[in-house]
Every structure is written in structure tokens, then in C-alpha cells.
Amino acid sequence: MPRPSRSLSFLMPLLAVVSVGCASATRMSPEDRASLDRSLSGPDAEQYLRVSSYLTPFFGDASKRLLTPYPPEDVRLLDDTSGRPISPGAIQATVPAGTRVRITKVEFPTAWVVTERVLYTPRSWPWVYVTVEGAPAGEQVVLVLPPNLDRPDAFRTELEKTLTPHSLKDQLAGFSAAVQEAVRTKKLVADMPADALRMAWGPPETVRRSLEGTARNEEWRYAGERRKAFLTDGRLVRAEEAGTSLLP
């Protein structure tokens, strides 16, 4: 057997270090990953935003933008050395619920992919690349999904919190003009229904439910508990952001 060339021998220790230092961060099988990518960037590529979302910088990668339902203060994708969340950057645009998007690629954090990604990014999370209707052509927009999604159905469940294959036109048309505007601008108005609240603010991290007589109460808490929304019988009655009331 021929001996490795001098240059290849030099690279082998380096490649070994890279492979050890950047272990794969996905537990999904290669077959399932490939199947999801083919489906979601092929026949299932055409989607709509289920939730009004922000476009922000993508942390340390200037070539991409982050698509997120949450304001930068509530994004929990990357921590500093003290364990504090790092903001991706200031809001650059708001994309209303119902906007058409197209999935162009699903990228899982394999060892090689993690190595190739910019260090100052959520490298160990799955990335879904999308094009957003109305955004500049060729712009790389990324929706980041939670890590450790080991089954295709779990992956799709997470994806469907932000995207849907169905148009929201009829659902949005069923809201009052004030609620439609609130959803479009990611604001809140009193008495908006729970579906509209979810479209405006995104899905909460936790929901606390209680009964008061015949009234059904819910408290929606978002990441870091900086934002809270309170509903009675499926309608918004109170909301807070950083301890400040948002409704008259």
C-alpha cells in the first residue's frame, strides 16, 4: 500500500483534532436527515409564516439573517461565557404572519457542518434556510430549530410552530381590522383572541391554566419571563413586558 504523501500526513493530526473537537450535535439518522431535506426543500418547500417574525443579524455571521418570532431580548440561541443569552442584533424588519416563504435547505449540525459554521453562531442547532417574500433576492435567511430533534416528526412539529403549508388569508380576514394590524406589527390589543395573540407574539414557553368560577384563565409566559400575556375565556385581558403593562 502506498504511503501517504508528506502533505497528507501533516494534515491527518489536524483533521483528527477537528473531528474530536466538533462532534456531531444531531442524533437523527443520516437517512432521516436526507429524507427531511428532500421533502422540505422539494414538494413541501412552499410555506407561510404562521407567526409574525423579526429579521435580525445572525450573530457573528454577516452573510445571514435570523428569522425569529421573538424580539432580540428574548432570543435564547447563544450564551456568553457566563451563561447569559447573547442578542443576535437589533431588529431590521418585521415580517407579518401569512407571508409566503420557501424552504431552500435543511442543514443539520453534523460534525463537519459544525466545523464549517461561523464560531459566533448557534452552530449546534439545526438551521432551516428560507427565502422570504419581499426580502432582497439571494439573501440567506435562517430559521433556527431546537437541538436534539432525533425524529422527523419531532422536527416537523417544531417547524410548524413557525411555518405552515396553508395560507392564513381566511383566518386573518376573520379578525377585526384592529387585530389584523396588531398581528401585522407584532403588537397587542385588548380582547384579541388567543390565535391572534399567538400570531403576534409567537408560541409561549409555558402556559399556566386556572379556573375562577366558570372563567378559564391562562397565563402565557415567554422566554426569560420578560413578556407575559393573560387571557380569560380565550381573550386577551392583560399583558406585560419587562414589568410594564401594555394594554390600556
PDB file of C-alpha atoms in Angstrom:
ATOM      1  CA  MET A   1       0.000   0.000   0.000  1.00  0.00           C
ATOM      2  CA  PRO A   2       1.456   3.419  -0.906  1.00  0.00           C
ATOM      3  CA  ARG A   3       2.436   5.628   1.988  1.00  0.00           C
ATOM      4  CA  PRO A   4       0.524   8.907   2.498  1.00  0.00           C
ATOM      5  CA  SER A   5       2.149  11.918   0.938  1.00  0.00           C
ATOM      6  CA  ARG A   6       4.057  14.285   3.189  1.00  0.00           C
ATOM      7  CA  SER A   7       1.350  16.960   2.931  1.00  0.00           C
ATOM      8  CA  LEU A   8      -1.439  14.489   3.716  1.00  0.00           C
ATOM      9  CA  SER A   9       0.482  13.123   6.704  1.00  0.00           C
ATOM     10  CA  PHE A  10       0.775  16.665   8.003  1.00  0.00           C
ATOM     11  CA  LEU A  11      -2.983  17.202   7.740  1.00  0.00           C
ATOM     12  CA  MET A  12      -4.091  13.963   9.384  1.00  0.00           C
ATOM     13  CA  PRO A  13      -3.456  15.064  13.011  1.00  0.00           C
ATOM     14  CA  LEU A  14      -5.253  18.343  12.319  1.00  0.00           C
ATOM     15  CA  LEU A  15      -8.284  16.542  10.899  1.00  0.00           C
ATOM     16  CA  ALA A  16      -8.327  14.264  13.924  1.00  0.00           C
ATOM     17  CA  VAL A  17      -8.375  17.259  16.264  1.00  0.00           C
ATOM     18  CA  VAL A  18     -11.206  18.869  14.303  1.00  0.00           C
ATOM     19  CA  SER A  19     -13.304  15.708  14.339  1.00  0.00           C
ATOM     20  CA  VAL A  20     -12.855  15.282  18.096  1.00  0.00           C
ATOM     21  CA  GLY A  21     -13.381  18.946  18.934  1.00  0.00           C
ATOM     22  CA  CYS A  22     -16.563  19.292  16.853  1.00  0.00           C
ATOM     23  CA  ALA A  23     -18.582  16.156  17.500  1.00  0.00           C
ATOM     24  CA  SER A  24     -21.894  15.761  15.733  1.00  0.00           C
ATOM     25  CA  ALA A  25     -24.710  17.603  17.507  1.00  0.00           C
ATOM     26  CA  THR A  26     -27.535  15.704  15.823  1.00  0.00           C
ATOM     27  CA  ARG A  27     -28.936  12.330  16.820  1.00  0.00           C
ATOM     28  CA  MET A  28     -31.166  11.924  13.777  1.00  0.00           C
ATOM     29  CA  SER A  29     -30.118   9.184  11.391  1.00  0.00           C
ATOM     30  CA  PRO A  30     -28.490  10.185   8.081  1.00  0.00           C
ATOM     31  CA  GLU A  31     -31.398   8.594   6.206  1.00  0.00           C
ATOM     32  CA  ASP A  32     -33.999  10.627   8.100  1.00  0.00           C
ATOM     33  CA  ARG A  33     -31.987  13.821   7.670  1.00  0.00           C
ATOM     34  CA  ALA A  34     -31.704  13.300   3.933  1.00  0.00           C
ATOM     35  CA  SER A  35     -35.399  12.463   3.640  1.00  0.00           C
ATOM     36  CA  LEU A  36     -36.426  15.607   5.521  1.00  0.00           C
ATOM     37  CA  ASP A  37     -34.187  17.811   3.416  1.00  0.00           C
ATOM     38  CA  ARG A  38     -35.528  16.322   0.170  1.00  0.00           C
ATOM     39  CA  SER A  39     -39.132  16.737   1.269  1.00  0.00           C
ATOM     40  CA  LEU A  40     -38.924  20.165   2.877  1.00  0.00           C
ATOM     41  CA  SER A  41     -36.812  21.720   0.137  1.00  0.00           C
ATOM     42  CA  GLY A  42     -38.819  19.928  -2.567  1.00  0.00           C
ATOM     43  CA  PRO A  43     -42.568  19.191  -2.555  1.00  0.00           C
ATOM     44  CA  ASP A  44     -43.109  20.817   0.871  1.00  0.00           C
ATOM     45  CA  ALA A  45     -40.929  23.869   0.239  1.00  0.00           C
ATOM     46  CA  GLU A  46     -43.755  26.387  -0.211  1.00  0.00           C
ATOM     47  CA  GLN A  47     -44.803  27.613   3.227  1.00  0.00           C
ATOM     48  CA  TYR A  48     -46.357  30.585   5.024  1.00  0.00           C
ATOM     49  CA  LEU A  49     -45.308  32.293   8.205  1.00  0.00           C
ATOM     50  CA  ARG A  50     -47.626  31.123  10.963  1.00  0.00           C
ATOM     51  CA  VAL A  51     -46.283  33.841  13.271  1.00  0.00           C
ATOM     52  CA  SER A  52     -45.267  37.425  12.560  1.00  0.00           C
ATOM     53  CA  SER A  53     -41.492  37.407  12.866  1.00  0.00           C
ATOM     54  CA  TYR A  54     -38.440  39.614  13.012  1.00  0.00           C
ATOM     55  CA  LEU A  55     -35.410  39.694  10.780  1.00  0.00           C
ATOM     56  CA  THR A  56     -32.225  40.416  12.721  1.00  0.00           C
ATOM     57  CA  PRO A  57     -28.488  39.973  12.181  1.00  0.00           C
ATOM     58  CA  PHE A  58     -27.255  36.401  12.551  1.00  0.00           C
ATOM     59  CA  PHE A  59     -24.906  36.880  15.490  1.00  0.00           C
ATOM     60  CA  GLY A  60     -21.327  36.794  14.143  1.00  0.00           C
ATOM     61  CA  ASP A  61     -22.188  35.695  10.602  1.00  0.00           C
ATOM     62  CA  ALA A  62     -22.684  38.807   8.492  1.00  0.00           C
ATOM     63  CA  SER A  63     -23.705  36.740   5.451  1.00  0.00           C
ATOM     64  CA  LYS A  64     -27.011  35.636   7.006  1.00  0.00           C
ATOM     65  CA  ARG A  65     -30.068  36.975   8.808  1.00  0.00           C
ATOM     66  CA  LEU A  66     -32.074  35.338  11.570  1.00  0.00           C
ATOM     67  CA  LEU A  67     -35.830  34.808  11.237  1.00  0.00           C
ATOM     68  CA  THR A  68     -37.364  34.639  14.715  1.00  0.00           C
ATOM     69  CA  PRO A  69     -40.814  35.152  16.263  1.00  0.00           C
ATOM     70  CA  TYR A  70     -39.196  36.720  19.324  1.00  0.00           C
ATOM     71  CA  PRO A  71     -37.543  40.089  19.983  1.00  0.00           C
ATOM     72  CA  PRO A  72     -33.740  40.007  20.319  1.00  0.00           C
ATOM     73  CA  GLU A  73     -34.000  40.354  24.106  1.00  0.00           C
ATOM     74  CA  ASP A  74     -35.884  37.051  24.283  1.00  0.00           C
ATOM     75  CA  VAL A  75     -33.819  35.023  21.810  1.00  0.00           C
ATOM     76  CA  ARG A  76     -32.177  32.078  23.562  1.00  0.00           C
ATOM     77  CA  LEU A  77     -29.859  30.548  20.979  1.00  0.00           C
ATOM     78  CA  LEU A  78     -26.367  31.512  22.107  1.00  0.00           C
ATOM     79  CA  ASP A  79     -24.861  32.223  25.536  1.00  0.00           C
ATOM     80  CA  ASP A  80     -21.754  34.091  26.610  1.00  0.00           C
ATOM     81  CA  THR A  81     -19.107  32.550  28.862  1.00  0.00           C
ATOM     82  CA  SER A  82     -21.186  33.469  31.915  1.00  0.00           C
ATOM     83  CA  GLY A  83     -24.250  31.682  30.590  1.00  0.00           C
ATOM     84  CA  ARG A  84     -26.127  34.864  29.722  1.00  0.00           C
ATOM     85  CA  PRO A  85     -28.082  34.928  26.431  1.00  0.00           C
ATOM     86  CA  ILE A  86     -26.437  36.839  23.601  1.00  0.00           C
ATOM     87  CA  SER A  87     -28.607  39.070  21.439  1.00  0.00           C
ATOM     88  CA  PRO A  88     -28.401  38.343  17.706  1.00  0.00           C
ATOM     89  CA  GLY A  89     -28.586  42.075  16.970  1.00  0.00           C
ATOM     90  CA  ALA A  90     -31.169  44.796  16.510  1.00  0.00           C
ATOM     91  CA  ILE A  91     -34.441  44.231  14.658  1.00  0.00           C
ATOM     92  CA  GLN A  92     -34.032  45.040  10.968  1.00  0.00           C
ATOM     93  CA  ALA A  93     -37.523  44.240   9.687  1.00  0.00           C
ATOM     94  CA  THR A  94     -40.862  42.756  10.720  1.00  0.00           C
ATOM     95  CA  VAL A  95     -42.381  40.062   8.512  1.00  0.00           C
ATOM     96  CA  PRO A  96     -46.154  39.623   9.018  1.00  0.00           C
ATOM     97  CA  ALA A  97     -47.875  36.303   9.605  1.00  0.00           C
ATOM     98  CA  GLY A  98     -49.176  34.926   6.330  1.00  0.00           C
ATOM     99  CA  THR A  99     -46.102  35.984   4.347  1.00  0.00           C
ATOM    100  CA  ARG A 100     -45.045  33.388   1.806  1.00  0.00           C
ATOM    101  CA  VAL A 101     -41.674  31.738   2.386  1.00  0.00           C
ATOM    102  CA  ARG A 102     -39.819  28.964   0.609  1.00  0.00           C
ATOM    103  CA  ILE A 103     -37.527  26.437   2.269  1.00  0.00           C
ATOM    104  CA  THR A 104     -34.325  26.079   0.273  1.00  0.00           C
ATOM    105  CA  LYS A 105     -32.257  23.838   2.541  1.00  0.00           C
ATOM    106  CA  VAL A 106     -32.400  21.981   5.847  1.00  0.00           C
ATOM    107  CA  GLU A 107     -28.997  21.751   7.493  1.00  0.00           C
ATOM    108  CA  PHE A 108     -28.288  19.525  10.476  1.00  0.00           C
ATOM    109  CA  PRO A 109     -25.352  20.080  12.859  1.00  0.00           C
ATOM    110  CA  THR A 110     -23.165  17.154  11.880  1.00  0.00           C
ATOM    111  CA  ALA A 111     -19.523  17.276  12.931  1.00  0.00           C
ATOM    112  CA  TRP A 112     -18.456  18.618   9.543  1.00  0.00           C
ATOM    113  CA  VAL A 113     -21.247  21.214   9.370  1.00  0.00           C
ATOM    114  CA  VAL A 114     -20.458  22.495  12.873  1.00  0.00           C
ATOM    115  CA  THR A 115     -16.823  22.880  11.843  1.00  0.00           C
ATOM    116  CA  GLU A 116     -17.794  24.891   8.762  1.00  0.00           C
ATOM    117  CA  ARG A 117     -20.155  27.278  10.553  1.00  0.00           C
ATOM    118  CA  VAL A 118     -19.017  30.622  11.919  1.00  0.00           C
ATOM    119  CA  LEU A 119     -17.907  30.216  15.531  1.00  0.00           C
ATOM    120  CA  TYR A 120     -20.066  33.020  16.916  1.00  0.00           C
ATOM    121  CA  THR A 121     -23.399  31.438  15.848  1.00  0.00           C
ATOM    122  CA  PRO A 122     -25.739  28.717  17.209  1.00  0.00           C
ATOM    123  CA  ARG A 123     -23.585  26.121  15.451  1.00  0.00           C
ATOM    124  CA  SER A 124     -25.018  23.061  17.200  1.00  0.00           C
ATOM    125  CA  TRP A 125     -28.658  23.735  16.256  1.00  0.00           C
ATOM    126  CA  PRO A 126     -30.488  22.710  13.054  1.00  0.00           C
ATOM    127  CA  TRP A 127     -30.806  25.526  10.516  1.00  0.00           C
ATOM    128  CA  VAL A 128     -33.631  25.880   8.009  1.00  0.00           C
ATOM    129  CA  TYR A 129     -32.726  28.205   5.143  1.00  0.00           C
ATOM    130  CA  VAL A 130     -35.655  30.114   3.645  1.00  0.00           C
ATOM    131  CA  THR A 131     -36.371  32.827   1.139  1.00  0.00           C
ATOM    132  CA  VAL A 132     -38.885  35.395   2.351  1.00  0.00           C
ATOM    133  CA  GLU A 133     -41.328  37.087   0.013  1.00  0.00           C
ATOM    134  CA  GLY A 134     -40.359  40.739  -0.304  1.00  0.00           C
ATOM    135  CA  ALA A 135     -36.821  40.277   1.032  1.00  0.00           C
ATOM    136  CA  PRO A 136     -33.826  41.015  -1.223  1.00  0.00           C
ATOM    137  CA  ALA A 137     -33.105  38.214  -3.673  1.00  0.00           C
ATOM    138  CA  GLY A 138     -30.221  35.970  -2.720  1.00  0.00           C
ATOM    139  CA  GLU A 139     -30.362  36.882   0.954  1.00  0.00           C
ATOM    140  CA  GLN A 140     -29.640  33.945   3.277  1.00  0.00           C
ATOM    141  CA  VAL A 141     -32.336  33.862   5.951  1.00  0.00           C
ATOM    142  CA  VAL A 142     -32.146  31.184   8.645  1.00  0.00           C
ATOM    143  CA  LEU A 143     -34.788  29.800  10.981  1.00  0.00           C
ATOM    144  CA  VAL A 144     -33.091  28.008  13.885  1.00  0.00           C
ATOM    145  CA  LEU A 145     -34.793  24.973  15.431  1.00  0.00           C
ATOM    146  CA  PRO A 146     -34.072  23.377  18.828  1.00  0.00           C
ATOM    147  CA  PRO A 147     -31.231  20.862  19.117  1.00  0.00           C
ATOM    148  CA  ASN A 148     -31.621  17.136  19.798  1.00  0.00           C
ATOM    149  CA  LEU A 149     -34.586  16.600  17.490  1.00  0.00           C
ATOM    150  CA  ASP A 150     -33.992  12.919  16.830  1.00  0.00           C
ATOM    151  CA  ARG A 151     -37.126  12.054  14.824  1.00  0.00           C
ATOM    152  CA  PRO A 152     -38.597  13.561  11.645  1.00  0.00           C
ATOM    153  CA  ASP A 153     -42.000  14.012  13.292  1.00  0.00           C
ATOM    154  CA  ALA A 154     -40.425  15.971  16.165  1.00  0.00           C
ATOM    155  CA  PHE A 155     -38.585  18.144  13.649  1.00  0.00           C
ATOM    156  CA  ARG A 156     -41.767  18.890  11.715  1.00  0.00           C
ATOM    157  CA  THR A 157     -43.661  19.663  14.924  1.00  0.00           C
ATOM    158  CA  GLU A 158     -41.095  22.314  15.832  1.00  0.00           C
ATOM    159  CA  LEU A 159     -41.032  23.707  12.309  1.00  0.00           C
ATOM    160  CA  GLU A 160     -44.819  24.011  12.264  1.00  0.00           C
ATOM    161  CA  LYS A 161     -44.703  26.346  15.256  1.00  0.00           C
ATOM    162  CA  THR A 162     -43.371  28.986  12.861  1.00  0.00           C
ATOM    163  CA  LEU A 163     -44.309  27.806   9.357  1.00  0.00           C
ATOM    164  CA  THR A 164     -47.420  26.274   7.832  1.00  0.00           C
ATOM    165  CA  PRO A 165     -48.139  24.930   4.347  1.00  0.00           C
ATOM    166  CA  HIS A 166     -51.575  26.557   4.465  1.00  0.00           C
ATOM    167  CA  SER A 167     -52.419  30.152   3.627  1.00  0.00           C
ATOM    168  CA  LEU A 168     -53.593  32.268   6.567  1.00  0.00           C
ATOM    169  CA  LYS A 169     -55.610  34.636   4.380  1.00  0.00           C
ATOM    170  CA  ASP A 170     -59.051  33.455   5.516  1.00  0.00           C
ATOM    171  CA  GLN A 171     -58.062  33.202   9.172  1.00  0.00           C
ATOM    172  CA  LEU A 172     -56.596  36.707   9.189  1.00  0.00           C
ATOM    173  CA  ALA A 173     -59.656  38.067   7.386  1.00  0.00           C
ATOM    174  CA  GLY A 174     -61.806  36.758  10.238  1.00  0.00           C
ATOM    175  CA  PHE A 175     -60.163  39.138  12.715  1.00  0.00           C
ATOM    176  CA  SER A 176     -61.198  42.747  13.218  1.00  0.00           C
ATOM    177  CA  ALA A 177     -59.145  45.441  11.486  1.00  0.00           C
ATOM    178  CA  ALA A 178     -57.515  46.375  14.800  1.00  0.00           C
ATOM    179  CA  VAL A 179     -56.493  42.782  15.488  1.00  0.00           C
ATOM    180  CA  GLN A 180     -55.180  42.328  11.950  1.00  0.00           C
ATOM    181  CA  GLU A 181     -52.991  45.402  12.376  1.00  0.00           C
ATOM    182  CA  ALA A 182     -51.782  44.157  15.757  1.00  0.00           C
ATOM    183  CA  VAL A 183     -50.776  40.817  14.248  1.00  0.00           C
ATOM    184  CA  ARG A 184     -49.055  42.523  11.321  1.00  0.00           C
ATOM    185  CA  THR A 185     -46.981  44.766  13.592  1.00  0.00           C
ATOM    186  CA  LYS A 186     -46.461  42.254  16.435  1.00  0.00           C
ATOM    187  CA  LYS A 187     -48.451  44.400  18.853  1.00  0.00           C
ATOM    188  CA  LEU A 188     -51.312  43.529  21.194  1.00  0.00           C
ATOM    189  CA  VAL A 189     -54.830  44.874  21.607  1.00  0.00           C
ATOM    190  CA  ALA A 190     -57.318  44.100  24.350  1.00  0.00           C
ATOM    191  CA  ASP A 191     -59.772  41.270  23.701  1.00  0.00           C
ATOM    192  CA  MET A 192     -57.781  39.797  20.813  1.00  0.00           C
ATOM    193  CA  PRO A 193     -58.347  36.028  20.519  1.00  0.00           C
ATOM    194  CA  ALA A 194     -55.701  33.512  21.520  1.00  0.00           C
ATOM    195  CA  ASP A 195     -54.972  32.567  17.897  1.00  0.00           C
ATOM    196  CA  ALA A 196     -54.223  36.197  17.064  1.00  0.00           C
ATOM    197  CA  LEU A 197     -52.050  36.575  20.155  1.00  0.00           C
ATOM    198  CA  ARG A 198     -50.011  33.560  19.068  1.00  0.00           C
ATOM    199  CA  MET A 199     -49.648  35.014  15.567  1.00  0.00           C
ATOM    200  CA  ALA A 200     -48.447  38.322  17.006  1.00  0.00           C
ATOM    201  CA  TRP A 201     -46.126  37.215  19.800  1.00  0.00           C
ATOM    202  CA  GLY A 202     -45.384  33.620  18.866  1.00  0.00           C
ATOM    203  CA  PRO A 203     -45.950  30.494  20.943  1.00  0.00           C
ATOM    204  CA  PRO A 204     -45.252  30.942  24.665  1.00  0.00           C
ATOM    205  CA  GLU A 205     -42.615  28.979  26.517  1.00  0.00           C
ATOM    206  CA  THR A 206     -45.091  27.951  29.224  1.00  0.00           C
ATOM    207  CA  VAL A 207     -48.838  28.241  29.821  1.00  0.00           C
ATOM    208  CA  ARG A 208     -50.418  28.263  33.270  1.00  0.00           C
ATOM    209  CA  ARG A 209     -54.129  27.476  33.406  1.00  0.00           C
ATOM    210  CA  SER A 210     -56.642  28.057  36.188  1.00  0.00           C
ATOM    211  CA  LEU A 211     -60.379  28.266  36.797  1.00  0.00           C
ATOM    212  CA  GLU A 212     -62.104  31.168  38.517  1.00  0.00           C
ATOM    213  CA  GLY A 213     -65.740  30.215  38.798  1.00  0.00           C
ATOM    214  CA  THR A 214     -66.685  29.409  35.223  1.00  0.00           C
ATOM    215  CA  ALA A 215     -63.934  31.608  33.734  1.00  0.00           C
ATOM    216  CA  ARG A 216     -60.962  29.831  32.147  1.00  0.00           C
ATOM    217  CA  ASN A 217     -57.765  31.777  32.757  1.00  0.00           C
ATOM    218  CA  GLU A 218     -54.413  31.340  31.038  1.00  0.00           C
ATOM    219  CA  GLU A 219     -51.072  32.983  31.697  1.00  0.00           C
ATOM    220  CA  TRP A 220     -48.653  32.818  28.770  1.00  0.00           C
ATOM    221  CA  ARG A 221     -45.014  33.253  29.713  1.00  0.00           C
ATOM    222  CA  TYR A 222     -42.281  33.816  27.183  1.00  0.00           C
ATOM    223  CA  ALA A 223     -38.550  33.058  27.376  1.00  0.00           C
ATOM    224  CA  GLY A 224     -36.948  34.752  30.356  1.00  0.00           C
ATOM    225  CA  GLU A 225     -40.438  35.717  31.586  1.00  0.00           C
ATOM    226  CA  ARG A 226     -39.860  39.258  30.345  1.00  0.00           C
ATOM    227  CA  ARG A 227     -43.167  39.115  28.475  1.00  0.00           C
ATOM    228  CA  LYS A 228     -46.432  37.746  29.842  1.00  0.00           C
ATOM    229  CA  ALA A 229     -49.962  37.642  28.463  1.00  0.00           C
ATOM    230  CA  PHE A 230     -53.129  36.897  30.423  1.00  0.00           C
ATOM    231  CA  LEU A 231     -56.283  35.527  28.819  1.00  0.00           C
ATOM    232  CA  THR A 232     -59.781  34.839  30.084  1.00  0.00           C
ATOM    233  CA  ASP A 233     -62.012  32.517  28.074  1.00  0.00           C
ATOM    234  CA  GLY A 234     -59.616  32.691  25.139  1.00  0.00           C
ATOM    235  CA  ARG A 235     -59.395  36.503  25.003  1.00  0.00           C
ATOM    236  CA  LEU A 236     -56.504  38.775  25.963  1.00  0.00           C
ATOM    237  CA  VAL A 237     -57.237  40.831  29.081  1.00  0.00           C
ATOM    238  CA  ARG A 238     -53.758  41.902  30.210  1.00  0.00           C
ATOM    239  CA  ALA A 239     -50.155  41.856  29.013  1.00  0.00           C
ATOM    240  CA  GLU A 240     -46.807  42.863  30.463  1.00  0.00           C
ATOM    241  CA  GLU A 241     -43.355  43.489  29.063  1.00  0.00           C
ATOM    242  CA  ALA A 242     -40.454  43.979  31.475  1.00  0.00           C
ATOM    243  CA  GLY A 243     -42.983  44.657  34.220  1.00  0.00           C
ATOM    244  CA  THR A 244     -44.814  47.367  32.270  1.00  0.00           C
ATOM    245  CA  SER A 245     -48.469  46.987  31.302  1.00  0.00           C
ATOM    246  CA  LEU A 246     -49.032  47.031  27.542  1.00  0.00           C
ATOM    247  CA  LEU A 247     -52.797  47.455  27.412  1.00  0.00           C
ATOM    248  CA  PRO A 248     -54.874  50.485  28.446  1.00  0.00           C
TER     249      PRO A 248
END
